[in-house]
Structure formats: C-alpha cells, structure tokens
XYZ file of C-alpha atoms in Angstrom:
395
model
C -37.550 -96.987 -33.321
C -36.160 -97.350 -36.961
C -34.876 -93.659 -36.768
C -32.280 -94.851 -34.247
C -30.660 -96.781 -37.208
C -29.781 -93.590 -38.608
C -27.692 -92.181 -35.718
C -24.470 -93.766 -34.961
C -20.794 -93.178 -34.710
C -17.931 -93.025 -37.313
C -17.222 -96.814 -36.656
C -20.881 -97.727 -37.259
C -20.994 -95.980 -40.492
C -17.856 -97.478 -41.625
C -18.840 -100.915 -40.923
C -22.239 -100.136 -42.739
C -20.125 -98.884 -45.775
C -18.118 -101.981 -45.817
C -21.021 -104.452 -45.614
C -22.905 -102.369 -48.374
C -19.575 -102.783 -50.395
C -19.940 -106.684 -49.983
C -23.555 -106.404 -50.936
C -22.918 -104.457 -54.236
C -20.119 -106.818 -55.241
C -22.427 -109.870 -54.717
C -25.161 -108.162 -56.560
C -23.081 -107.423 -59.603
C -21.881 -111.058 -59.580
C -25.599 -112.114 -59.345
C -26.407 -110.043 -62.346
C -23.565 -111.703 -63.977
C -24.964 -115.006 -63.095
C -28.447 -114.266 -64.319
C -26.950 -113.394 -67.719
C -24.892 -116.497 -68.204
C -26.577 -119.043 -65.856
C -25.323 -121.400 -63.264
C -22.581 -122.474 -65.752
C -20.262 -119.752 -64.208
C -20.507 -121.663 -60.977
C -18.465 -124.814 -60.045
C -21.681 -126.972 -59.975
C -22.382 -129.300 -62.771
C -24.315 -132.327 -63.806
C -23.080 -134.623 -61.002
C -22.551 -132.131 -58.208
C -25.604 -130.011 -58.432
C -25.365 -128.572 -55.017
C -22.415 -126.614 -53.988
C -21.503 -123.544 -51.862
C -24.896 -121.999 -52.043
C -26.687 -125.050 -50.458
C -23.765 -125.488 -48.101
C -24.243 -121.968 -46.661
C -28.075 -122.442 -46.640
C -27.768 -125.621 -44.473
C -25.298 -123.766 -42.021
C -27.398 -120.843 -41.701
C -30.702 -122.637 -40.856
C -28.767 -124.337 -38.091
C -27.687 -120.573 -36.876
C -31.339 -119.596 -37.115
C -32.602 -122.497 -35.085
C -30.166 -121.916 -32.209
C -32.129 -118.858 -31.182
C -34.049 -121.465 -29.115
C -31.122 -121.737 -26.597
C -31.807 -118.167 -25.228
C -35.372 -118.004 -25.842
C -36.184 -121.389 -24.070
C -34.368 -120.681 -20.659
C -35.535 -117.168 -20.455
C -39.374 -117.574 -21.049
C -39.875 -121.074 -19.887
C -37.443 -121.285 -17.042
C -37.115 -117.586 -16.064
C -33.602 -117.652 -16.543
C -32.693 -113.942 -15.913
C -29.154 -114.212 -17.197
C -30.476 -114.377 -20.790
C -32.741 -111.173 -20.212
C -30.251 -108.697 -22.039
C -29.584 -111.014 -25.026
C -32.932 -112.748 -25.866
C -33.686 -110.047 -28.421
C -30.348 -110.156 -29.885
C -30.796 -113.987 -30.325
C -34.201 -113.382 -32.125
C -32.755 -110.910 -34.332
C -29.736 -113.254 -35.253
C -32.477 -115.699 -36.097
C -34.307 -113.208 -38.443
C -30.979 -112.211 -40.371
C -29.700 -115.837 -40.610
C -33.150 -117.135 -42.029
C -33.048 -114.123 -44.686
C -29.468 -115.164 -45.517
C -30.701 -118.952 -45.911
C -33.466 -117.916 -48.179
C -31.142 -115.821 -50.252
C -28.737 -118.696 -50.739
C -31.688 -120.915 -51.975
C -32.931 -117.862 -54.239
C -29.360 -117.758 -55.836
C -29.015 -121.431 -56.315
C -32.249 -121.727 -58.258
C -30.710 -119.696 -61.093
C -33.818 -118.321 -62.582
C -35.748 -116.076 -59.746
C -39.181 -116.866 -61.251
C -38.712 -120.589 -60.130
C -39.141 -119.425 -56.515
C -42.955 -118.820 -57.402
C -43.388 -122.370 -58.502
C -43.206 -123.331 -54.840
C -46.306 -121.178 -54.000
C -47.997 -121.514 -57.259
C -47.752 -125.078 -57.638
C -47.592 -126.387 -53.868
C -46.735 -130.089 -53.327
C -47.311 -131.475 -50.012
C -45.138 -134.454 -51.029
C -42.035 -132.383 -51.342
C -39.966 -131.835 -48.152
C -38.761 -128.602 -50.002
C -42.309 -127.135 -49.920
C -42.454 -127.849 -46.157
C -38.979 -126.403 -45.566
C -40.081 -123.066 -47.304
C -43.171 -122.967 -45.150
C -41.279 -123.686 -41.857
C -38.720 -121.190 -42.680
C -41.207 -118.515 -43.668
C -43.284 -119.070 -40.632
C -40.151 -118.972 -38.314
C -38.950 -115.735 -40.040
C -42.249 -113.801 -39.341
C -42.491 -115.376 -35.667
C -38.955 -114.004 -34.496
C -39.435 -110.694 -36.329
C -42.669 -110.253 -34.386
C -41.456 -111.407 -31.224
C -38.279 -109.517 -31.343
C -39.848 -106.219 -32.438
C -42.617 -106.704 -29.662
C -39.982 -107.482 -26.976
C -38.012 -104.376 -27.801
C -41.138 -102.180 -27.948
C -42.045 -103.406 -24.433
C -38.700 -102.867 -23.108
C -38.508 -99.357 -24.652
C -41.790 -98.513 -23.027
C -40.622 -100.302 -19.589
C -43.861 -102.354 -19.851
C -44.637 -106.101 -19.428
C -45.065 -108.099 -22.805
C -48.582 -108.145 -23.938
C -50.365 -111.588 -23.258
C -50.903 -112.218 -27.251
C -47.172 -112.414 -27.781
C -46.780 -115.560 -25.384
C -48.339 -118.183 -27.467
C -46.215 -116.939 -30.374
C -43.193 -117.356 -28.210
C -44.021 -120.813 -27.136
C -44.858 -121.811 -30.797
C -41.427 -120.420 -31.865
C -39.635 -122.986 -29.507
C -40.861 -126.272 -31.251
C -40.784 -124.449 -34.658
C -36.896 -123.827 -34.203
C -36.439 -127.608 -33.963
C -38.717 -128.120 -36.862
C -36.925 -126.009 -39.436
C -33.568 -127.869 -38.955
C -35.189 -131.182 -38.689
C -36.958 -130.693 -41.886
C -33.716 -129.308 -43.551
C -32.158 -132.595 -42.463
C -34.998 -134.657 -44.102
C -34.282 -132.923 -47.253
C -30.872 -134.933 -47.597
C -31.966 -138.030 -45.538
C -34.937 -138.622 -47.612
C -32.889 -139.251 -50.789
C -32.436 -142.927 -51.092
C -29.959 -142.676 -54.049
C -27.553 -140.714 -51.762
C -26.273 -143.053 -49.270
C -24.126 -140.699 -47.458
C -27.027 -138.800 -46.344
C -29.140 -141.902 -45.661
C -28.985 -141.940 -41.887
C -31.482 -141.707 -39.026
C -29.194 -139.519 -36.994
C -28.738 -136.741 -39.473
C -31.276 -134.599 -37.773
C -30.005 -135.106 -34.295
C -26.367 -134.372 -35.708
C -27.794 -131.161 -37.539
C -29.347 -129.910 -34.085
C -26.393 -130.754 -31.974
C -24.050 -128.832 -34.610
C -26.623 -126.002 -34.766
C -26.749 -125.606 -30.770
C -22.877 -125.472 -30.801
C -22.231 -122.943 -33.700
C -25.180 -120.684 -33.035
C -24.239 -119.891 -29.304
C -20.565 -119.587 -30.419
C -21.567 -116.995 -32.996
C -23.638 -115.074 -30.348
C -20.912 -115.017 -27.847
C -18.504 -113.569 -30.329
C -21.028 -110.990 -31.251
C -21.662 -110.215 -27.439
C -17.867 -109.677 -27.153
C -17.518 -107.379 -29.962
C -20.711 -105.576 -29.105
C -19.176 -104.919 -25.592
C -15.767 -103.884 -26.986
C -17.263 -101.600 -29.758
C -20.572 -100.374 -28.542
C -20.278 -100.495 -24.868
C -23.034 -102.828 -24.116
C -22.390 -105.702 -21.790
C -24.608 -108.802 -22.080
C -23.163 -109.974 -18.621
C -20.630 -112.671 -17.770
C -23.407 -114.921 -16.511
C -25.092 -115.025 -20.029
C -21.670 -115.711 -21.589
C -20.768 -118.334 -19.122
C -24.055 -120.122 -19.436
C -23.953 -120.046 -23.430
C -20.375 -121.381 -23.227
C -21.564 -124.429 -21.313
C -24.311 -125.081 -24.074
C -21.634 -124.669 -26.814
C -19.405 -127.188 -24.928
C -22.030 -130.037 -24.346
C -23.524 -129.375 -27.780
C -20.191 -129.824 -29.514
C -19.392 -132.906 -27.646
C -22.688 -134.487 -28.419
C -21.877 -133.440 -32.076
C -18.556 -135.255 -31.956
C -19.908 -138.349 -30.347
C -22.674 -138.567 -32.932
C -20.003 -138.429 -35.615
C -18.078 -141.265 -33.942
C -21.433 -143.177 -33.700
C -21.857 -142.585 -37.508
C -18.311 -143.885 -38.276
C -18.634 -147.122 -36.177
C -21.911 -147.928 -37.922
C -20.441 -147.322 -41.392
C -16.959 -149.201 -40.980
C -18.162 -151.779 -38.665
C -21.337 -152.583 -40.856
C -19.050 -152.335 -43.698
C -22.007 -151.560 -46.287
C -20.013 -150.802 -49.548
C -22.346 -147.717 -50.559
C -21.840 -146.123 -47.139
C -18.149 -146.978 -46.582
C -17.165 -145.548 -49.908
C -18.257 -141.943 -49.070
C -16.829 -141.874 -45.667
C -13.648 -143.515 -46.864
C -13.603 -140.587 -49.403
C -13.743 -137.755 -46.855
C -11.418 -139.139 -44.525
C -8.626 -140.688 -46.878
C -9.539 -139.360 -50.254
C -10.904 -140.648 -53.660
C -8.906 -140.376 -56.906
C -9.532 -137.128 -58.303
C -10.931 -135.495 -55.168
C -8.330 -134.999 -52.431
C -9.421 -131.456 -51.467
C -12.384 -132.742 -49.327
C -10.266 -134.818 -47.284
C -8.106 -131.863 -46.334
C -11.400 -129.927 -45.574
C -12.933 -132.730 -43.305
C -9.608 -133.357 -41.276
C -9.267 -129.620 -40.765
C -12.967 -129.607 -39.364
C -12.238 -132.600 -37.129
C -9.041 -130.975 -35.590
C -10.935 -127.742 -34.941
C -13.926 -129.494 -33.325
C -11.377 -131.509 -30.893
C -9.312 -128.603 -30.138
C -12.276 -126.472 -29.303
C -13.703 -129.198 -27.192
C -10.429 -129.563 -25.200
C -10.230 -125.833 -24.673
C -13.884 -125.571 -23.528
C -13.621 -128.457 -21.301
C -10.380 -127.677 -19.599
C -10.953 -125.603 -16.303
C -7.559 -123.707 -16.928
C -8.206 -122.420 -20.498
C -12.040 -121.917 -20.561
C -11.886 -118.845 -18.257
C -9.602 -116.947 -20.459
C -11.635 -114.660 -22.922
C -8.925 -115.045 -25.693
C -9.263 -118.714 -25.443
C -13.115 -118.442 -25.617
C -12.839 -116.095 -28.762
C -10.364 -118.684 -30.299
C -12.595 -121.658 -29.411
C -15.862 -120.137 -30.598
C -14.104 -119.329 -33.866
C -12.905 -122.920 -34.241
C -16.408 -124.232 -33.600
C -18.066 -122.020 -36.117
C -15.548 -123.058 -38.876
C -15.599 -126.805 -37.957
C -19.489 -126.962 -38.068
C -19.390 -124.540 -41.362
C -17.094 -127.156 -42.983
C -18.799 -130.299 -41.690
C -22.550 -129.330 -42.585
C -21.480 -127.226 -45.590
C -18.818 -128.506 -48.017
C -18.082 -131.641 -45.983
C -21.616 -132.883 -46.053
C -23.450 -131.299 -49.240
C -20.561 -131.715 -51.833
C -19.524 -135.238 -50.499
C -23.098 -136.510 -50.836
C -22.626 -136.036 -54.636
C -19.136 -137.819 -54.938
C -19.256 -140.227 -56.387
C -22.555 -140.160 -58.314
C -25.103 -142.944 -58.199
C -23.449 -144.126 -61.457
C -20.058 -144.330 -59.820
C -18.620 -141.239 -61.512
C -16.110 -138.944 -59.415
C -16.256 -135.481 -60.062
C -14.580 -132.562 -58.678
C -16.056 -129.202 -57.227
C -14.532 -125.954 -56.454
C -16.581 -122.826 -55.986
C -15.689 -120.128 -58.590
C -14.877 -116.510 -57.948
C -18.472 -115.075 -58.869
C -19.961 -117.939 -56.673
C -17.746 -116.904 -53.830
C -18.564 -113.104 -54.403
C -22.315 -113.834 -54.515
C -21.902 -115.747 -51.190
C -19.932 -112.880 -49.575
C -22.630 -110.403 -50.714
C -25.283 -112.459 -49.105
C -23.538 -112.672 -45.895
C -22.954 -108.828 -46.242
C -26.658 -108.484 -46.678
C -27.271 -110.556 -43.468
C -24.640 -108.716 -41.301
C -26.009 -105.358 -42.584
C -29.512 -106.388 -41.449
C -28.223 -107.792 -38.092
C -26.107 -104.646 -37.516
C -29.034 -102.307 -37.958
C -31.283 -104.511 -35.564
C -28.606 -104.763 -33.009
C -27.705 -100.909 -33.393
C -31.406 -100.148 -32.569
C -31.745 -102.803 -29.711
C -28.682 -101.521 -27.992
C -29.796 -97.843 -28.010
C -33.112 -98.933 -26.606
C -31.271 -100.908 -23.836
C -28.841 -97.979 -23.233
C -31.901 -95.354 -22.697
C -33.755 -97.766 -20.602
C -30.694 -98.211 -18.410
C -30.274 -94.335 -18.099
C -33.958 -94.190 -16.919
C -33.464 -96.817 -14.441
C -30.329 -95.119 -13.157
C -32.017 -91.636 -12.931
C -34.836 -93.137 -11.052
C -32.539 -94.700 -8.622
C -30.671 -91.271 -8.044
C -34.051 -89.621 -7.349
C -34.983 -92.153 -4.951
C -31.738 -91.764 -2.968
C-alpha cells in the first residue's frame, strides 16, 4: 500500500513540500541546539520545562482521544464511525510520534534517551510513561494498518486483531493518566498536586482530540473528496461538547477547592495565572484567553441555533483546540514552576530556535499523518468504486 503515497495531486505534493520545509527548518535549529545546548531555549534553572513539555502533554491527549471513535465502533457497533476509525488510529500514531520527539529534544543530549532502557527504574513515572507510549504507538500502528488491509481486500478483520483492539482502549486511558501522574506526584509543586489532574487531562483530551479530527474530516472532504459522513461529525460534536463542559466544570471545582480552602501554597499559583504575579504578567493573558475561548466554544456548541452551521463548528473546534493547548501547555507546565519552591519568580518566553524546533516536530507529525490519510483515502475510494460497480452489475 505504501506505493499509494507516491501518487497524488499538485495540492498534495505542495502540502508535502511545505511540511518538509518545516521539518528541515526545525532540524537545522535542533542541530544548533545540539551544538550550544539547551541554553538557547527560554528554559533555565527555575523553569526547566517549557514549550517542549507543554506540547508533549497536549499531544499525549490528542493520541489518547482515538478511543472516542474506536470504543463506539468496535464495542458498540456504531456504524457512523466506520469511515473514520482508521483515521483516528493514524492520528493517534502521529500524535504519539510528535509527543516522543518533544521529549527527545527536551532532553538536550540524545544519548540520554537510552538511559531509560539501559537503566530502567520502575519507581519512576517517566519510565512507565515511556513504556505506555511505546506500546500504544505499536498497538495503533498494527490495528490501523490491519484495518486498512482488511478494507482493501474487502475482508473481515482477522480474529487475532480483536484482543489488540480491546487492549488499546484501556491503554489509551492509561497513557494520559500516567502523564498526569508525572506532575501530580511532585509534592514540591503544589500547582500540580491535585487528585483531579488525571480526570482534567482526560476530559480536555476528549474535547480537543475529536475537535481536531472533525477539522481534518472537513478539510479532507473539501480537498480530497472523501466524506466521513454527517452522522460521524454530529456524534463527534456531541462528544466534544460534553467533554468540554466536564473540563470547564472540573476547572471550576479546582478553583473552589483552592480559594475556599485558602491554602497559601495553592492560592499563590492560581492567583498568579488569573491575576498575575510581579514579573510574570504574560501567563495571565494566556489563561484568560484560554478561558474565554473555552466558554465561547461551549456556548456555540450547546446553542441549537449555532451548532448546525459548519462555519461555526469550524470556529468552535479551533477555539477548543487552542484553549486546551494553552490550558494544558503553557498554562499548566510553566505555571507549575512559578514561583519556585524557594519563592523565586522567574519569567519564561520560548526563544525563536525553540519555536522553530517545535514547528519542525509538528511538521514531521503532520507529514506522517498526511501520508497515512492519503493512503487510507485512496483505499476507501477504490473500495467504494468496487461496491458501486458490483451494484451496477446486479441491476
């Protein structure tokens, strides 16, 4: 099937060229980072996790959200998701690869990656996170490839794939739960020390992941002529709406606990992101922008008069993705370091090389995703043509 990736329209090759340009720009900056070290980033002694880990956290959520099309289709026989299940699995594969690349560049020295495998430490949450992500990547690649192969041959899926599909469902929950435990298990960081961090991660993942898949389905329909179906879009919109509302509710619960409980260590961080701290006003603007986007998207998606308009759906999905990216990225990761355990307040702004490396990684992820989707859509088209031909012959 890989040969199908080499055949495409002018638009397809233009898009591939643009993404390749992003990858090259990011790679050149990464070589620059290898030479001069992480000192070229905005990170420092007090803020040791920045844009890279923020994107890692967001993308693990995108990967975990594949469950919202896999679970209804395979366990509840929801036919509406039949056309996009493979797309959801390939989106998970590319998201995990991007998440791993962000960890890779954050380590600075590439050889440090091997320490995870050469000196495994079961007491470390990072060790289990690496195991969970690696297995999830393999599971989704095998399931996606086999599903597409069965569709190409117009055959039922083999029996051996079903245990892997069932295993991938709780595994999707586990990857984002373990990611939340990385932060929630750090007692010296009161901002992350909350029992509902994992539920908040999952709720925001189930809002942003389907929102991204809806946008991709709309783009694919307009550019590639493949229609995932209105029923699938409608059901995903419902999932986005309720997951977003749950995420907003959990954030309000967090605010009540923090401000009513009035524990100084917790209040300081939330006061910082909502009202600012001396020397760090930029995080406040980020967080209020995220809150406004989330509430606006929720209003548009709940309102019966607006949720049926495709332009409104596109705007709402973009608002959800940007809102969650800020909330789980810059808003969560950087805030956890400001102030430091010693009370020092340090600023953080990503540098140009840091931003270009991040764009390069996103370029790599979308390049992989584009090739996977291009192959999948061609297989589905050929399958559809055969079905239509058989129907004409029958009549």
